[in-house]
Amino acid sequence: MHLGLIGLGTMGANLARNAARNGAKVAVYNRTTEKTDAFIRAYGGEGTLIGCRSIEELLQNLPQPRSIILMVNAGKPVDDVIGELLQSRKSKLKAGDAVIDAGNSHFTDTERRIGELKKRGIHFLGMGVSGGEEGALNGPSMMPGGSREAYDRIESLLKKMAAKDGSSGKCVSFIGSGAAGHFVKMVHNGIEYGDMQLITETYHLMKSVLKLGNEEIAETFEDWNRSRELKSFLIEITSKIFRKKEDGHSDDLIDAIKDEAKQKGTGKWTTQGALDLGIAVPTMTAAVDARLMSSLKTLRTEAEGKIETLDLKHPTLALGALKNALFLSKICSYAQGFSLIAEASRIHDWTIDLAEICRIWKGGCIIRSALLKTFEEAYRTEPALTNLLLAPTIIDLFKTRHAKWRKVIAAAAFSGIPVPAMSASLAYFDSLRTARLPQNLTQAQRDFFGAHTFERLDRTGVFHAEWSN
C-alpha cells in the first residue's frame, strides 16, 4: 500500500522505516529539505522510500484515496500542516483521503479536527504511539481512534508494524470513535508518570534508608524484573541505568545527573482531564507534583541549608516490603487510569474495551508489564468491572499484603523521605474501601459559609441549615 508521512524527527523517521520494511511505499516530507535528503541517503535501501521536497510533491506521489501520517509537534504545527494539505495548489486533500495524527496531540484538538475535516469528507484518525524511538522502528503499541474507515484502510499495515502482544496478536486495535485513541494515549502517559515516580521513590528509600550502593540497586531491580509481579520495561531499564558508567570513567552516570525532571505536558493533561471528568487520579497527580517540586532546585537547596538536619527516627525497612509497596502502588496507578478511561468512554460514547487496552499495552509501549495480563483477564472475566481494585484476584492481593505496604510508607515518613506517589496510592486504596468518609463535615462547612446545601442519609432531597442558631 501507499503511505505518506510528514515529519522526519526521530519518531517519524523510524515509523517511516518501519512501514517501508513492512512493504509500504512511503512518501516522506520534512520542512527542512536537508533532513529529507539525509534520511533517504541513510535509509533509502530499507524499502520503497520516496523523498519529497514539498507537500504538493508528497500528495502527487500518493494515489487516491490517500493516507497521510503526521509526526509533527502537537498544537499549532498540526493545524498548520493540515492547512497546507488542504491549500496545496495543484494537488490537495480531497474527499475520501485520510489524515492520521500520530503525535501526542491533546484529545480536544483531535475532536475539533475530526469535525472540521468531516465537513470536507476527509477522514481523521488520532493515533497514540508508544514505545519511544526503538518501538517506532521495531514495533510500537498503537492506539488509533476516530474514523473507522481510515483505520480499516491501513489496519493490515499497522498490524505488521506493531509489537507482538506476547500471544498471537499485535499491539494495535481500533480504540473507538472520536478522540478515543489520543485520550487513551494521554492516560497511558499519565500511568507512565505514576510508574516512573513510584520507581523513583523506591530508589530514594533504597539509597537513603537501606543505604544500598548503585550496584546493589541495579541487582535488586534486575532481580525484581525476573518476578511475575514487577517484570516490566521500566523496571528493566532502571536496572541498566544504575550500571551505566561515565564515558571513559568508572564513576556511575546516575550520580552526575541533576535532580530536576522535565515534562512535556501529557501527565498534566491527564490530571486536568481527570478533574474535568470528576475522577480521582492521585498517584498520577502526585507524580506531576513531584516533577514540579524537583524543578525548585535553588529553593530546595536553600531550604535544606536553613532547616538543617531534623531529629528523625530511622526504622528498619525490609527490601521485600519495599518490593511489595511498589507492586501494590503500581496497581493503584493503573486502576486510576482505567477508571478515567472508562468514564471518558461513557461520557463520549466511545465504547472503549478496557481488556483490549490491556492487551495492546502488553508489548511495545513504555508501560508494558507482566501485570497487564492479570488486568486483561480481570476485565475479560467481568467487562462491567467498576474499578480494577474490585476484581477478586486484586482484592486478595491487597488483603494479604497491605500491612507491609503501610510499614514502608510509615518508615518513609519517620525517615523524612518524601514518597508522594506511594502515599497517594495507599490513600486511594483506603478511600475506596471506606463506605463513610468525613466529607459530611465538608458539606456542612460549605452550607455554613455559603448556603451551598447538603443531602442527608435518612431522607431524599436537598437541605440547608441555619447553623448560626
Short mmCIF file of N, CA and C in Angstrom, two decimals, residues 1-64:
data_model
loop_
_atom_site.label_atom_id
_atom_site.label_comp_id
_atom_site.label_asym_id
_atom_site.label_seq_id
_atom_site.Cartn_x
_atom_site.Cartn_y
_atom_site.Cartn_z
N MET A 1 0.84 -1.19 0.00
CA MET A 1 0.00 0.00 0.00
C MET A 1 0.87 1.25 0.00
N HIS A 2 0.28 2.40 -0.34
CA HIS A 2 0.97 3.68 -0.34
C HIS A 2 0.66 4.44 0.95
N LEU A 3 1.67 5.12 1.46
CA LEU A 3 1.51 5.88 2.69
C LEU A 3 2.33 7.15 2.61
N GLY A 4 1.77 8.25 3.08
CA GLY A 4 2.53 9.48 3.19
C GLY A 4 2.90 9.70 4.64
N LEU A 5 4.06 10.32 4.89
CA LEU A 5 4.45 10.64 6.26
C LEU A 5 5.14 12.00 6.26
N ILE A 6 4.65 12.88 7.12
CA ILE A 6 5.19 14.23 7.24
C ILE A 6 5.80 14.41 8.62
N GLY A 7 7.09 14.77 8.65
CA GLY A 7 7.79 14.97 9.91
C GLY A 7 8.81 13.89 10.15
N LEU A 8 10.10 14.20 9.89
CA LEU A 8 11.15 13.19 9.99
C LEU A 8 12.04 13.39 11.21
N GLY A 9 11.42 13.73 12.34
CA GLY A 9 12.15 13.65 13.59
C GLY A 9 12.42 12.19 13.89
N THR A 10 12.98 11.91 15.04
CA THR A 10 13.37 10.53 15.35
C THR A 10 12.19 9.57 15.25
N MET A 11 11.06 9.92 15.85
CA MET A 11 9.89 9.04 15.82
C MET A 11 9.33 8.90 14.41
N GLY A 12 9.20 10.03 13.70
CA GLY A 12 8.66 9.99 12.34
C GLY A 12 9.53 9.18 11.41
N ALA A 13 10.84 9.41 11.50
CA ALA A 13 11.77 8.68 10.64
C ALA A 13 11.69 7.18 10.89
N ASN A 14 11.63 6.80 12.15
CA ASN A 14 11.58 5.37 12.47
C ASN A 14 10.25 4.73 12.09
N LEU A 15 9.15 5.47 12.22
CA LEU A 15 7.86 4.94 11.75
C LEU A 15 7.87 4.74 10.24
N ALA A 16 8.46 5.70 9.52
CA ALA A 16 8.55 5.58 8.07
C ALA A 16 9.36 4.35 7.68
N ARG A 17 10.47 4.14 8.35
CA ARG A 17 11.31 2.97 8.07
C ARG A 17 10.56 1.68 8.39
N ASN A 18 9.85 1.69 9.51
CA ASN A 18 9.06 0.53 9.91
C ASN A 18 8.03 0.18 8.84
N ALA A 19 7.32 1.20 8.35
CA ALA A 19 6.30 0.97 7.32
C ALA A 19 6.92 0.44 6.04
N ALA A 20 8.06 1.03 5.63
CA ALA A 20 8.73 0.60 4.40
C ALA A 20 9.23 -0.83 4.52
N ARG A 21 9.77 -1.18 5.67
CA ARG A 21 10.25 -2.53 5.90
C ARG A 21 9.12 -3.55 5.81
N ASN A 22 7.90 -3.08 6.08
CA ASN A 22 6.75 -3.98 6.07
C ASN A 22 5.93 -3.85 4.78
N GLY A 23 6.59 -3.40 3.72
CA GLY A 23 6.00 -3.47 2.38
C GLY A 23 5.28 -2.25 1.87
N ALA A 24 5.19 -1.18 2.67
CA ALA A 24 4.50 0.03 2.20
C ALA A 24 5.43 0.87 1.33
N LYS A 25 4.84 1.55 0.35
CA LYS A 25 5.57 2.55 -0.43
C LYS A 25 5.33 3.89 0.27
N VAL A 26 6.40 4.41 0.89
CA VAL A 26 6.24 5.55 1.80
C VAL A 26 6.85 6.81 1.19
N ALA A 27 6.01 7.79 0.96
CA ALA A 27 6.46 9.11 0.51
C ALA A 27 6.64 9.98 1.76
N VAL A 28 7.83 10.55 1.94
CA VAL A 28 8.13 11.31 3.15
C VAL A 28 8.44 12.76 2.83
N TYR A 29 8.10 13.63 3.76
CA TYR A 29 8.40 15.06 3.61
C TYR A 29 8.75 15.64 4.96
N ASN A 30 9.75 16.50 4.97
CA ASN A 30 10.11 17.28 6.15
C ASN A 30 10.32 18.72 5.72
N ARG A 31 9.92 19.64 6.58
CA ARG A 31 10.04 21.05 6.22
C ARG A 31 11.48 21.42 5.89
N THR A 32 12.43 20.80 6.57
CA THR A 32 13.85 21.01 6.26
C THR A 32 14.27 20.00 5.21
N THR A 33 14.50 20.47 4.00
CA THR A 33 14.82 19.57 2.88
C THR A 33 16.06 18.74 3.15
N GLU A 34 17.05 19.35 3.83
CA GLU A 34 18.30 18.63 4.10
C GLU A 34 18.03 17.38 4.93
N LYS A 35 17.06 17.45 5.83
CA LYS A 35 16.75 16.29 6.65
C LYS A 35 16.12 15.18 5.80
N THR A 36 15.28 15.56 4.85
CA THR A 36 14.69 14.57 3.95
C THR A 36 15.77 13.89 3.13
N ASP A 37 16.68 14.69 2.57
CA ASP A 37 17.75 14.14 1.73
C ASP A 37 18.64 13.19 2.54
N ALA A 38 18.97 13.61 3.78
CA ALA A 38 19.83 12.77 4.63
C ALA A 38 19.12 11.47 4.98
N PHE A 39 17.82 11.56 5.21
CA PHE A 39 17.04 10.36 5.54
C PHE A 39 17.06 9.36 4.38
N ILE A 40 16.84 9.84 3.18
CA ILE A 40 16.82 8.95 2.01
C ILE A 40 18.20 8.35 1.77
N ARG A 41 19.24 9.15 1.94
CA ARG A 41 20.61 8.62 1.77
C ARG A 41 20.90 7.51 2.77
N ALA A 42 20.45 7.70 3.99
CA ALA A 42 20.76 6.74 5.05
C ALA A 42 19.90 5.48 4.99
N TYR A 43 18.62 5.63 4.63
CA TYR A 43 17.69 4.51 4.79
C TYR A 43 16.93 4.14 3.52
N GLY A 44 17.25 4.78 2.42
CA GLY A 44 16.51 4.54 1.19
C GLY A 44 16.53 3.10 0.72
N GLY A 45 17.50 2.31 1.18
CA GLY A 45 17.60 0.92 0.76
C GLY A 45 16.78 -0.04 1.61
N GLU A 46 16.06 0.48 2.62
CA GLU A 46 15.31 -0.40 3.52
C GLU A 46 13.93 -0.75 2.98
N GLY A 47 13.56 -0.19 1.86
CA GLY A 47 12.24 -0.42 1.28
C GLY A 47 11.98 0.68 0.27
N THR A 48 10.73 0.86 -0.11
CA THR A 48 10.39 1.92 -1.05
C THR A 48 10.10 3.19 -0.28
N LEU A 49 11.12 4.07 -0.21
CA LEU A 49 11.02 5.36 0.48
C LEU A 49 11.25 6.47 -0.55
N ILE A 50 10.27 7.34 -0.67
CA ILE A 50 10.33 8.41 -1.68
C ILE A 50 10.47 9.75 -0.98
N GLY A 51 11.61 10.43 -1.17
CA GLY A 51 11.83 11.73 -0.57
C GLY A 51 11.14 12.82 -1.36
N CYS A 52 10.35 13.65 -0.69
CA CYS A 52 9.60 14.73 -1.36
C CYS A 52 10.06 16.08 -0.82
N ARG A 53 10.16 17.06 -1.73
CA ARG A 53 10.66 18.38 -1.34
C ARG A 53 9.55 19.37 -1.04
N SER A 54 8.32 18.94 -1.18
CA SER A 54 7.18 19.80 -0.85
C SER A 54 5.99 18.93 -0.52
N ILE A 55 5.03 19.52 0.15
CA ILE A 55 3.79 18.80 0.46
C ILE A 55 3.07 18.46 -0.83
N GLU A 56 3.13 19.35 -1.79
CA GLU A 56 2.49 19.10 -3.07
C GLU A 56 3.08 17.88 -3.76
N GLU A 57 4.40 17.77 -3.70
CA GLU A 57 5.07 16.61 -4.30
C GLU A 57 4.68 15.33 -3.58
N LEU A 58 4.56 15.40 -2.25
CA LEU A 58 4.14 14.24 -1.49
C LEU A 58 2.75 13.79 -1.91
N LEU A 59 1.82 14.74 -2.03
CA LEU A 59 0.45 14.42 -2.44
C LEU A 59 0.41 13.80 -3.83
N GLN A 60 1.26 14.29 -4.72
CA GLN A 60 1.28 13.77 -6.09
C GLN A 60 1.83 12.35 -6.17
N ASN A 61 2.60 11.96 -5.15
CA ASN A 61 3.17 10.61 -5.12
C ASN A 61 2.25 9.58 -4.46
N LEU A 62 1.05 10.02 -4.07
CA LEU A 62 0.12 9.11 -3.40
C LEU A 62 -1.17 8.98 -4.20
N PRO A 63 -1.52 7.76 -4.60
CA PRO A 63 -2.79 7.56 -5.30
C PRO A 63 -3.95 7.74 -4.34
N GLN A 64 -5.08 8.18 -4.87
CA GLN A 64 -6.26 8.34 -4.02
C GLN A 64 -6.99 7.01 -3.85
#
